[in-house]
mmCIF file of C-alpha atoms and ligand atoms in Angstrom:
data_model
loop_
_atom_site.group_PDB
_atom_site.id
_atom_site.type_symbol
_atom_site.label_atom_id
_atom_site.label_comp_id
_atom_site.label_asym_id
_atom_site.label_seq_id
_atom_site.Cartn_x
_atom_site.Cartn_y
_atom_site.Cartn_z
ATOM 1 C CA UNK A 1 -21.174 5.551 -2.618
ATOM 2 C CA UNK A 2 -20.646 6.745 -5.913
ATOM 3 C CA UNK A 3 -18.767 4.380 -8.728
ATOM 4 C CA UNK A 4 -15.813 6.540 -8.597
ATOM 5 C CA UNK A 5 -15.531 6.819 -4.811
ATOM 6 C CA UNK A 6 -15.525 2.646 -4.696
ATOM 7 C CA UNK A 7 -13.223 2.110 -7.720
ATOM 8 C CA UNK A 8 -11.083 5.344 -6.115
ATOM 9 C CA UNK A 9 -10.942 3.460 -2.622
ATOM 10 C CA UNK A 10 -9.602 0.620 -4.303
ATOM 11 C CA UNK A 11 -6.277 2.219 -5.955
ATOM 12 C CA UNK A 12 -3.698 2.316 -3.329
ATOM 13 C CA UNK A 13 -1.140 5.522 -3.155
ATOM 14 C CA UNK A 14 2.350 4.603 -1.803
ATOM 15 C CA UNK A 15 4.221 7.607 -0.752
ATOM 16 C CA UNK A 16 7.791 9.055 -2.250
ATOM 17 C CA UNK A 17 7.973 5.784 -4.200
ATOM 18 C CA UNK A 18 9.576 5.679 -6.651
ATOM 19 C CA UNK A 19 11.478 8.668 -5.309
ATOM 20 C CA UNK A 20 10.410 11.713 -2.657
ATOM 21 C CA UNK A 21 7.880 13.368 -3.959
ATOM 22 C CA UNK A 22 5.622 11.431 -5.738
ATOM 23 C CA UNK A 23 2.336 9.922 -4.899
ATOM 24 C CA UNK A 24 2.623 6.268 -6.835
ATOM 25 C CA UNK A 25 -0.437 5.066 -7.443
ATOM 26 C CA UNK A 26 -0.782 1.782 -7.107
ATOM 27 C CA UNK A 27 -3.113 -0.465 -9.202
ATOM 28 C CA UNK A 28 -2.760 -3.601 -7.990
ATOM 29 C CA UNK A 29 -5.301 -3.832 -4.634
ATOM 30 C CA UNK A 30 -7.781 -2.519 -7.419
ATOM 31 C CA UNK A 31 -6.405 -5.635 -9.850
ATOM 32 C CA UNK A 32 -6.719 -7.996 -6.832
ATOM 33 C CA UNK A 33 -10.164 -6.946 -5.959
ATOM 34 C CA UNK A 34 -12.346 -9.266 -8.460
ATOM 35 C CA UNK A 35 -15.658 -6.425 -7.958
ATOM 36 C CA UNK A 36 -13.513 -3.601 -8.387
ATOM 37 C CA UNK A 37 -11.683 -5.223 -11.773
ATOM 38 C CA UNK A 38 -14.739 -6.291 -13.207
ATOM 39 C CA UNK A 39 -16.845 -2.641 -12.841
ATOM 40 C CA UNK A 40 -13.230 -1.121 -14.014
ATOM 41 C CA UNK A 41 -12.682 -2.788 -17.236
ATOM 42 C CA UNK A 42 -16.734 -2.802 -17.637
ATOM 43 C CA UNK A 43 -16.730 0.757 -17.410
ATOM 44 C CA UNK A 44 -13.514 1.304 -19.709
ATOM 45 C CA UNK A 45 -15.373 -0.182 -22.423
ATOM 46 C CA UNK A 46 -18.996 1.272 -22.114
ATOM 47 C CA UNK A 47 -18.641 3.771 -24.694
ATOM 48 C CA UNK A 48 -17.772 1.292 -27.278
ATOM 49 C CA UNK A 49 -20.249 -1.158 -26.858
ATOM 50 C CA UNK A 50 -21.349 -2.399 -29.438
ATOM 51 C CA UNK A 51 -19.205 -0.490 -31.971
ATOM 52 C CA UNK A 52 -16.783 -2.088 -34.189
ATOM 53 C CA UNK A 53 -13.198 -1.914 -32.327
ATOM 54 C CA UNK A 54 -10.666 -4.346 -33.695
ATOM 55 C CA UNK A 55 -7.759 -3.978 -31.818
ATOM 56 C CA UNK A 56 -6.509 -2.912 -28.206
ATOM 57 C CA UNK A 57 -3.355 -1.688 -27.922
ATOM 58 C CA UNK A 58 -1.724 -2.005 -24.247
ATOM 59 C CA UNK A 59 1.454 -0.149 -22.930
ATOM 60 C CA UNK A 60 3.936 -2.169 -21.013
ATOM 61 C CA UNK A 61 3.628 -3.188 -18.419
ATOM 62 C CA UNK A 62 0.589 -2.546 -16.425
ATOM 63 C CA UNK A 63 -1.992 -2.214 -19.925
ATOM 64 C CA UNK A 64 -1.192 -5.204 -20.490
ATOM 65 C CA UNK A 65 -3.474 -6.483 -17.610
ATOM 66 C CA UNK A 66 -5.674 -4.414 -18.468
ATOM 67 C CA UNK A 67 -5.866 -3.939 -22.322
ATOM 68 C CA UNK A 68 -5.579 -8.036 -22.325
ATOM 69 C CA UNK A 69 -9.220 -7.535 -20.868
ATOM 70 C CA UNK A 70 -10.588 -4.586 -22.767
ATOM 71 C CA UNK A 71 -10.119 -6.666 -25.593
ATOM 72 C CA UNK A 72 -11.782 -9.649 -24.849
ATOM 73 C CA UNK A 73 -14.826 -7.385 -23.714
ATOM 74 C CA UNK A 74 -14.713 -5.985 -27.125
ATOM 75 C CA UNK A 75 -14.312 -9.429 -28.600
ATOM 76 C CA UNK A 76 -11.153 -7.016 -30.306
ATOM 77 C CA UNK A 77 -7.312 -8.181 -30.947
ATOM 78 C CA UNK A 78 -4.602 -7.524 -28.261
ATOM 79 C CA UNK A 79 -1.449 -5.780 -29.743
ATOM 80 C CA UNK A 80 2.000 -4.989 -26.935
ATOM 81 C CA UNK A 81 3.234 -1.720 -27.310
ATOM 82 C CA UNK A 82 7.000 -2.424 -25.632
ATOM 83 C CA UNK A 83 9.949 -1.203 -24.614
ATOM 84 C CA UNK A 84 12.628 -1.339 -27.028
ATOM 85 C CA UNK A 85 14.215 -4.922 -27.754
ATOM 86 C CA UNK A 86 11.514 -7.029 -26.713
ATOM 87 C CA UNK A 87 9.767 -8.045 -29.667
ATOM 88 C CA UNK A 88 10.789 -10.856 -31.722
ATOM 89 C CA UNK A 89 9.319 -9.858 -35.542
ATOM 90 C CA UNK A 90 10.318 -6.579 -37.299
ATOM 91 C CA UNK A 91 9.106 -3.473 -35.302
ATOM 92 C CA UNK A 92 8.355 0.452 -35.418
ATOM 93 C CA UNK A 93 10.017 2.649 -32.632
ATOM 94 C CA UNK A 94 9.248 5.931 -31.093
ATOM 95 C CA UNK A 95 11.400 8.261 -28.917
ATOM 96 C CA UNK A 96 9.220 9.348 -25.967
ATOM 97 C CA UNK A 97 9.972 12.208 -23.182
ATOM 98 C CA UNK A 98 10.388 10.919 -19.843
ATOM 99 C CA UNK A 99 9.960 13.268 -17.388
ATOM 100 C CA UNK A 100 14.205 13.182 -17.319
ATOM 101 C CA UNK A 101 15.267 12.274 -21.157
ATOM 102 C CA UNK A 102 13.743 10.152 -23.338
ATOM 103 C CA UNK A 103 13.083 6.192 -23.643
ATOM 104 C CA UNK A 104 11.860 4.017 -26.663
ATOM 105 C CA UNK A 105 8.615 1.745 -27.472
ATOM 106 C CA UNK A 106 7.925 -0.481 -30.599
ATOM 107 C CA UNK A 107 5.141 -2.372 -32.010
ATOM 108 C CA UNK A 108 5.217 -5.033 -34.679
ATOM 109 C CA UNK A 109 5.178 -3.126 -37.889
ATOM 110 C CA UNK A 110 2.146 -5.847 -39.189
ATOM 111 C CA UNK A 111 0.664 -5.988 -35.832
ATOM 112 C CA UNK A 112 -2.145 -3.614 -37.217
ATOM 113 C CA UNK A 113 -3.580 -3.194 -40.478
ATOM 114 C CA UNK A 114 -3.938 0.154 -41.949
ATOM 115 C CA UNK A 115 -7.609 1.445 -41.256
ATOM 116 C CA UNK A 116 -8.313 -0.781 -38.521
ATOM 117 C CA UNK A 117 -10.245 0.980 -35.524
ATOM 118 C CA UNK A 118 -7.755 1.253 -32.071
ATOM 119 C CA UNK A 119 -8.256 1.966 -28.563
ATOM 120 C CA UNK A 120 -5.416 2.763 -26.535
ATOM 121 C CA UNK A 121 -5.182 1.387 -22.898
ATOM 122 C CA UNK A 122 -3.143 2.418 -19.899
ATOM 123 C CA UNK A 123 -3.168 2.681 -16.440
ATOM 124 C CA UNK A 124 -2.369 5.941 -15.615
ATOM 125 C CA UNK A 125 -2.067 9.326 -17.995
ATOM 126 C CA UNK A 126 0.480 11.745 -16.220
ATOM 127 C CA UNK A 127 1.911 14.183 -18.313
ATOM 128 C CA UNK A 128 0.893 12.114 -21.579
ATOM 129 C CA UNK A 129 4.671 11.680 -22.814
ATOM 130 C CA UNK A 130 4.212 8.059 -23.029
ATOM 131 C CA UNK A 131 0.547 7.546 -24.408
ATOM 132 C CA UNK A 132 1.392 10.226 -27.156
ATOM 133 C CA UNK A 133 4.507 8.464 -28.201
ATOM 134 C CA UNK A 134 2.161 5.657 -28.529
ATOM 135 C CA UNK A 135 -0.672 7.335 -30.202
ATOM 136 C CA UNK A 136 2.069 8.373 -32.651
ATOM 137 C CA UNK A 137 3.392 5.053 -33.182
ATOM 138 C CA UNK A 138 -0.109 3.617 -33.642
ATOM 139 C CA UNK A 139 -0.705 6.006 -36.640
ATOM 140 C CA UNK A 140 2.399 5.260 -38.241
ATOM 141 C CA UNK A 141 1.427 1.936 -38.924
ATOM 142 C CA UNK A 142 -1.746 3.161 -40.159
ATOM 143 C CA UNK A 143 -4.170 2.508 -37.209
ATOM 144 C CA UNK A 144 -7.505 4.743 -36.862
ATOM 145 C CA UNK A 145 -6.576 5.368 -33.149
ATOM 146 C CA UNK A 146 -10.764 5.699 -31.897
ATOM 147 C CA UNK A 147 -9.955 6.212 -28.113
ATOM 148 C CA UNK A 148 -7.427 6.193 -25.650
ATOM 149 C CA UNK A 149 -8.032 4.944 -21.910
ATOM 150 C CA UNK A 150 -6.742 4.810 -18.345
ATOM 151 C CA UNK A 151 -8.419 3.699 -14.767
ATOM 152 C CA UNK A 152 -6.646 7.037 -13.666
ATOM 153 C CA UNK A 153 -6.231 10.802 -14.962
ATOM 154 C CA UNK A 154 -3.629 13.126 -12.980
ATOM 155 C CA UNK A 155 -5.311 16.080 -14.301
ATOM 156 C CA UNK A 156 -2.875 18.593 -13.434
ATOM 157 C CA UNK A 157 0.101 16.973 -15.264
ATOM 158 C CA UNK A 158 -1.986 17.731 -19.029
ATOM 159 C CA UNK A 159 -1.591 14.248 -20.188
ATOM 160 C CA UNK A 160 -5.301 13.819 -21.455
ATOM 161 C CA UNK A 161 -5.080 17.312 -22.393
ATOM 162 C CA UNK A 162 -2.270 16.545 -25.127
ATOM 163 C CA UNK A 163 -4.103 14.178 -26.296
ATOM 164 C CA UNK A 164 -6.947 15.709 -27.318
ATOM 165 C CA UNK A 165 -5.313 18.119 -28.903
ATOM 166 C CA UNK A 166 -4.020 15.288 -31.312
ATOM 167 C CA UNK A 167 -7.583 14.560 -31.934
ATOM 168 C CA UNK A 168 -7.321 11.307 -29.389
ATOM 169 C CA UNK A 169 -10.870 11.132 -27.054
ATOM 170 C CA UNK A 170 -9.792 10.348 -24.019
ATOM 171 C CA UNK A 171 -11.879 8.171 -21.313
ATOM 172 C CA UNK A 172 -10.803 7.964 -17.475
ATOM 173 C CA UNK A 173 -12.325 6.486 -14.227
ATOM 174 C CA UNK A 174 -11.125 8.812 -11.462
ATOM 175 C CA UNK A 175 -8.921 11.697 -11.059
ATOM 176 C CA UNK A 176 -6.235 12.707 -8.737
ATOM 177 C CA UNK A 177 -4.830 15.957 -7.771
ATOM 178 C CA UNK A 178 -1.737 16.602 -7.640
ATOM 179 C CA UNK A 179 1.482 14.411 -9.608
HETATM 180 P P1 AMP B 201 3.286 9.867 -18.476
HETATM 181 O O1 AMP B 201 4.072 9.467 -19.684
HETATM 182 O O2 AMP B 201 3.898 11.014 -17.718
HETATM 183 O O3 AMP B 201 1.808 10.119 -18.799
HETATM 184 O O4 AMP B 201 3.366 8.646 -17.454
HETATM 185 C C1 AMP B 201 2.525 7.551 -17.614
HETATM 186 C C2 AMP B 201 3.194 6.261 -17.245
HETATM 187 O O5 AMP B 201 3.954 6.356 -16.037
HETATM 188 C C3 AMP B 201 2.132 5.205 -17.014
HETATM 189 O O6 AMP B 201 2.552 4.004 -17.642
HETATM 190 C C4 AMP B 201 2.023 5.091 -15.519
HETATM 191 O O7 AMP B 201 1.877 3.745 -15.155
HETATM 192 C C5 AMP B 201 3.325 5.678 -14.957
HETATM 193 N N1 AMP B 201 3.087 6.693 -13.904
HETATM 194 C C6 AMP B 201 3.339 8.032 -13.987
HETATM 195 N N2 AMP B 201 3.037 8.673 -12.849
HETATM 196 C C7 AMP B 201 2.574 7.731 -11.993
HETATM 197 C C8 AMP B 201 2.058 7.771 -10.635
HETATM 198 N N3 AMP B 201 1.976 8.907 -9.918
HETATM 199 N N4 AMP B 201 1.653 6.604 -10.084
HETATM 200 C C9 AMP B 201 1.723 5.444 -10.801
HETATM 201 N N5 AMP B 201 2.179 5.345 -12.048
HETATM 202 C C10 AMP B 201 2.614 6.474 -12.655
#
Protein backbone atom coordinates (compact mmCIF):
# COMPACT_ATOMS: atom_id res chain seq x y z
CA UNK A 1 0.00 0.00 0.00
CA UNK A 2 1.28 3.11 -1.11
CA UNK A 3 1.51 6.33 1.47
CA UNK A 4 -1.21 7.99 -0.33
CA UNK A 5 -3.57 5.02 -0.60
CA UNK A 6 -3.25 4.64 3.54
CA UNK A 7 -3.43 8.39 4.36
CA UNK A 8 -6.39 8.45 1.38
CA UNK A 9 -8.27 5.49 3.25
CA UNK A 10 -8.18 7.44 6.23
CA UNK A 11 -10.16 10.75 5.04
CA UNK A 12 -13.76 9.99 5.22
CA UNK A 13 -16.27 11.47 2.33
CA UNK A 14 -19.82 12.21 3.63
CA UNK A 15 -22.22 12.57 0.86
CA UNK A 16 -24.48 15.88 -0.16
CA UNK A 17 -23.25 17.38 3.12
CA UNK A 18 -23.20 20.29 3.42
CA UNK A 19 -25.80 20.43 0.66
CA UNK A 20 -26.67 17.84 -2.50
CA UNK A 21 -24.00 17.64 -4.43
CA UNK A 22 -20.97 17.75 -2.75
CA UNK A 23 -18.58 15.14 -1.63
CA UNK A 24 -17.41 16.66 2.04
CA UNK A 25 -14.43 15.40 2.89
CA UNK A 26 -14.03 14.70 6.11
CA UNK A 27 -10.73 15.01 8.08
CA UNK A 28 -11.40 13.98 11.23
CA UNK A 29 -11.14 9.77 11.15
CA UNK A 30 -7.67 10.82 9.58
CA UNK A 31 -7.17 13.38 12.85
CA UNK A 32 -8.37 10.54 15.14
CA UNK A 33 -6.10 7.99 13.70
CA UNK A 34 -2.69 8.71 15.76
CA UNK A 35 -0.50 6.66 12.56
CA UNK A 36 -2.29 8.39 10.00
CA UNK A 37 -1.78 12.11 11.84
CA UNK A 38 1.64 11.54 12.56
CA UNK A 39 2.85 10.33 8.69
CA UNK A 40 0.37 13.40 7.60
CA UNK A 41 1.85 16.27 9.34
CA UNK A 42 5.43 14.37 8.89
CA UNK A 43 4.97 14.43 5.36
CA UNK A 44 3.54 18.15 5.20
CA UNK A 45 6.72 19.28 6.47
CA UNK A 46 9.41 17.13 4.61
CA UNK A 47 10.31 19.64 2.19
CA UNK A 48 11.26 22.10 4.76
CA UNK A 49 13.30 20.22 6.91
CA UNK A 50 15.75 21.68 8.03
CA UNK A 51 15.21 25.10 6.40
CA UNK A 52 14.58 28.16 8.27
CA UNK A 53 10.57 28.60 8.50
CA UNK A 54 9.46 30.97 11.21
CA UNK A 55 5.98 31.03 11.17
CA UNK A 56 2.85 28.79 10.23
CA UNK A 57 -0.03 30.37 9.38
CA UNK A 58 -3.39 28.19 9.86
CA UNK A 59 -6.92 28.97 8.37
CA UNK A 60 -9.85 28.60 10.65
CA UNK A 61 -10.94 26.20 11.61
CA UNK A 62 -9.59 22.91 10.62
CA UNK A 63 -5.55 24.43 10.01
CA UNK A 64 -5.62 25.14 13.08
CA UNK A 65 -5.21 21.40 14.07
CA UNK A 66 -3.11 21.04 11.77
CA UNK A 67 -0.86 24.17 11.29
CA UNK A 68 -0.71 24.05 15.40
CA UNK A 69 1.44 20.87 14.47
CA UNK A 70 3.36 21.90 11.40
CA UNK A 71 4.73 24.37 13.54
CA UNK A 72 5.96 22.63 16.30
CA UNK A 73 7.64 20.16 13.70
CA UNK A 74 9.31 23.16 12.34
CA UNK A 75 10.12 24.37 15.82
CA UNK A 76 8.23 27.70 13.79
CA UNK A 77 5.52 30.26 15.39
CA UNK A 78 1.72 29.57 15.04
CA UNK A 79 -0.22 32.65 13.67
CA UNK A 80 -4.70 32.27 13.27
CA UNK A 81 -5.82 33.48 10.16
CA UNK A 82 -9.80 34.11 11.28
CA UNK A 83 -12.91 34.97 10.40
CA UNK A 84 -13.78 38.45 10.86
CA UNK A 85 -14.36 39.68 14.60
CA UNK A 86 -12.51 37.18 16.38
CA UNK A 87 -9.33 38.61 17.21
CA UNK A 88 -8.78 40.69 20.13
CA UNK A 89 -5.54 43.13 18.99
CA UNK A 90 -5.69 45.36 15.86
CA UNK A 91 -6.08 43.25 12.62
CA UNK A 92 -5.76 43.20 8.64
CA UNK A 93 -8.88 41.95 6.63
CA UNK A 94 -9.40 40.47 3.27
CA UNK A 95 -12.60 40.00 1.19
CA UNK A 96 -12.53 36.42 -0.15
CA UNK A 97 -14.96 34.71 -2.93
CA UNK A 98 -17.04 32.07 -1.62
CA UNK A 99 -18.27 29.95 -4.01
CA UNK A 100 -21.81 32.23 -3.44
CA UNK A 101 -20.47 35.94 -2.40
CA UNK A 102 -17.81 36.78 -0.45
CA UNK A 103 -16.73 36.40 3.41
CA UNK A 104 -13.84 38.09 5.45
CA UNK A 105 -10.50 36.82 7.34
CA UNK A 106 -7.99 38.89 9.49
CA UNK A 107 -4.73 38.40 11.06
CA UNK A 108 -3.07 40.48 13.72
CA UNK A 109 -1.43 43.26 11.84
CA UNK A 110 2.05 42.49 14.21
CA UNK A 111 1.43 38.87 14.16
CA UNK A 112 4.30 38.64 11.48
CA UNK A 113 7.26 40.59 10.92
CA UNK A 114 8.06 41.85 7.56
CA UNK A 115 10.59 39.34 5.86
CA UNK A 116 9.86 36.52 7.97
CA UNK A 117 9.63 33.08 5.98
CA UNK A 118 5.63 31.60 5.98
CA UNK A 119 4.04 28.45 5.19
CA UNK A 120 0.49 28.38 4.71
CA UNK A 121 -1.59 25.39 6.09
CA UNK A 122 -5.04 24.09 5.28
CA UNK A 123 -6.96 21.22 4.99
CA UNK A 124 -8.38 21.19 1.84
CA UNK A 125 -7.62 23.57 -1.47
CA UNK A 126 -10.93 23.66 -3.59
CA UNK A 127 -11.18 26.36 -5.84
CA UNK A 128 -8.34 28.37 -3.88
CA UNK A 129 -10.74 31.45 -3.01
CA UNK A 130 -9.90 31.13 0.54
CA UNK A 131 -6.06 30.22 0.63
CA UNK A 132 -5.48 33.16 -1.92
CA UNK A 133 -7.32 35.62 0.20
CA UNK A 134 -4.94 34.41 2.72
CA UNK A 135 -1.82 34.36 0.74
CA UNK A 136 -2.82 37.98 0.03
CA UNK A 137 -3.32 38.92 3.49
CA UNK A 138 -0.03 37.28 4.51
CA UNK A 139 1.90 39.61 2.09
CA UNK A 140 0.29 42.60 3.20
CA UNK A 141 1.78 42.40 6.39
CA UNK A 142 4.98 41.77 4.82
CA UNK A 143 5.41 37.93 5.17
CA UNK A 144 7.76 35.96 2.57
CA UNK A 145 4.88 33.43 2.03
CA UNK A 146 7.62 30.10 1.21
CA UNK A 147 4.80 27.43 0.78
CA UNK A 148 1.35 26.78 1.07
CA UNK A 149 -0.11 23.25 2.22
CA UNK A 150 -3.14 20.98 2.48
CA UNK A 151 -3.64 17.00 3.37
CA UNK A 152 -6.02 17.29 0.25
CA UNK A 153 -5.99 18.86 -3.43
CA UNK A 154 -9.46 18.80 -5.45
CA UNK A 155 -7.61 19.17 -8.57
CA UNK A 156 -10.34 19.96 -10.80
CA UNK A 157 -11.63 23.01 -8.84
CA UNK A 158 -7.89 25.05 -9.81
CA UNK A 159 -7.25 25.99 -6.29
CA UNK A 160 -3.44 24.98 -6.29
CA UNK A 161 -3.42 26.12 -9.73
CA UNK A 162 -4.16 29.89 -8.63
CA UNK A 163 -1.78 29.69 -6.48
CA UNK A 164 1.00 29.08 -8.32
CA UNK A 165 0.30 31.46 -10.52
CA UNK A 166 0.83 33.98 -7.54
CA UNK A 167 4.19 32.49 -7.22
CA UNK A 168 2.86 30.29 -3.98
CA UNK A 169 4.52 26.39 -4.22
CA UNK A 170 2.02 24.40 -3.34
CA UNK A 171 2.44 20.85 -1.43
CA UNK A 172 -0.56 18.24 -1.12
CA UNK A 173 -0.96 14.59 0.15
CA UNK A 174 -3.71 13.11 -2.04
CA UNK A 175 -6.02 14.19 -4.65
CA UNK A 176 -9.62 13.80 -5.36
CA UNK A 177 -11.62 14.00 -8.43
CA UNK A 178 -14.31 15.63 -8.72
CA UNK A 179 -15.68 18.89 -6.16
P1 LIG B 1 -11.83 26.95 -1.39
O1 LIG B 1 -11.77 28.36 -0.90
O2 LIG B 1 -12.86 26.74 -2.47
O3 LIG B 1 -10.45 26.43 -1.81
O4 LIG B 1 -12.35 26.06 -0.18
C1 LIG B 1 -11.46 25.66 0.82
C2 LIG B 1 -12.10 25.63 2.17
O5 LIG B 1 -13.41 25.05 2.16
C3 LIG B 1 -11.26 24.78 3.10
O6 LIG B 1 -11.14 25.46 4.34
C4 LIG B 1 -11.99 23.47 3.19
O7 LIG B 1 -11.94 23.00 4.51
C5 LIG B 1 -13.43 23.76 2.75
N1 LIG B 1 -13.91 22.82 1.71
C6 LIG B 1 -14.19 23.12 0.41
N2 LIG B 1 -14.63 22.05 -0.27
C7 LIG B 1 -14.64 21.02 0.61
C8 LIG B 1 -14.97 19.61 0.50
N3 LIG B 1 -15.40 19.05 -0.64
N4 LIG B 1 -14.83 18.85 1.61
C9 LIG B 1 -14.39 19.41 2.78
N5 LIG B 1 -14.06 20.69 2.94
C10 LIG B 1 -14.19 21.51 1.87
Amino acid sequence: MTLEDDLQSAVRTIPDYPKPGILFRDITTLLGNAQAFRRAVDQLVHPWAGSKIDKVAGIEARGFILGGAVAHQLSAGFVPIRKKGKLPHQTVRMAYALEYGTDEMEIHVDAIKPGERVILVDDLIATGGTAEGAVKLLRQIGADVCAACFIIDLPDLGGADKLRAMNVPVRTLMQFAGH
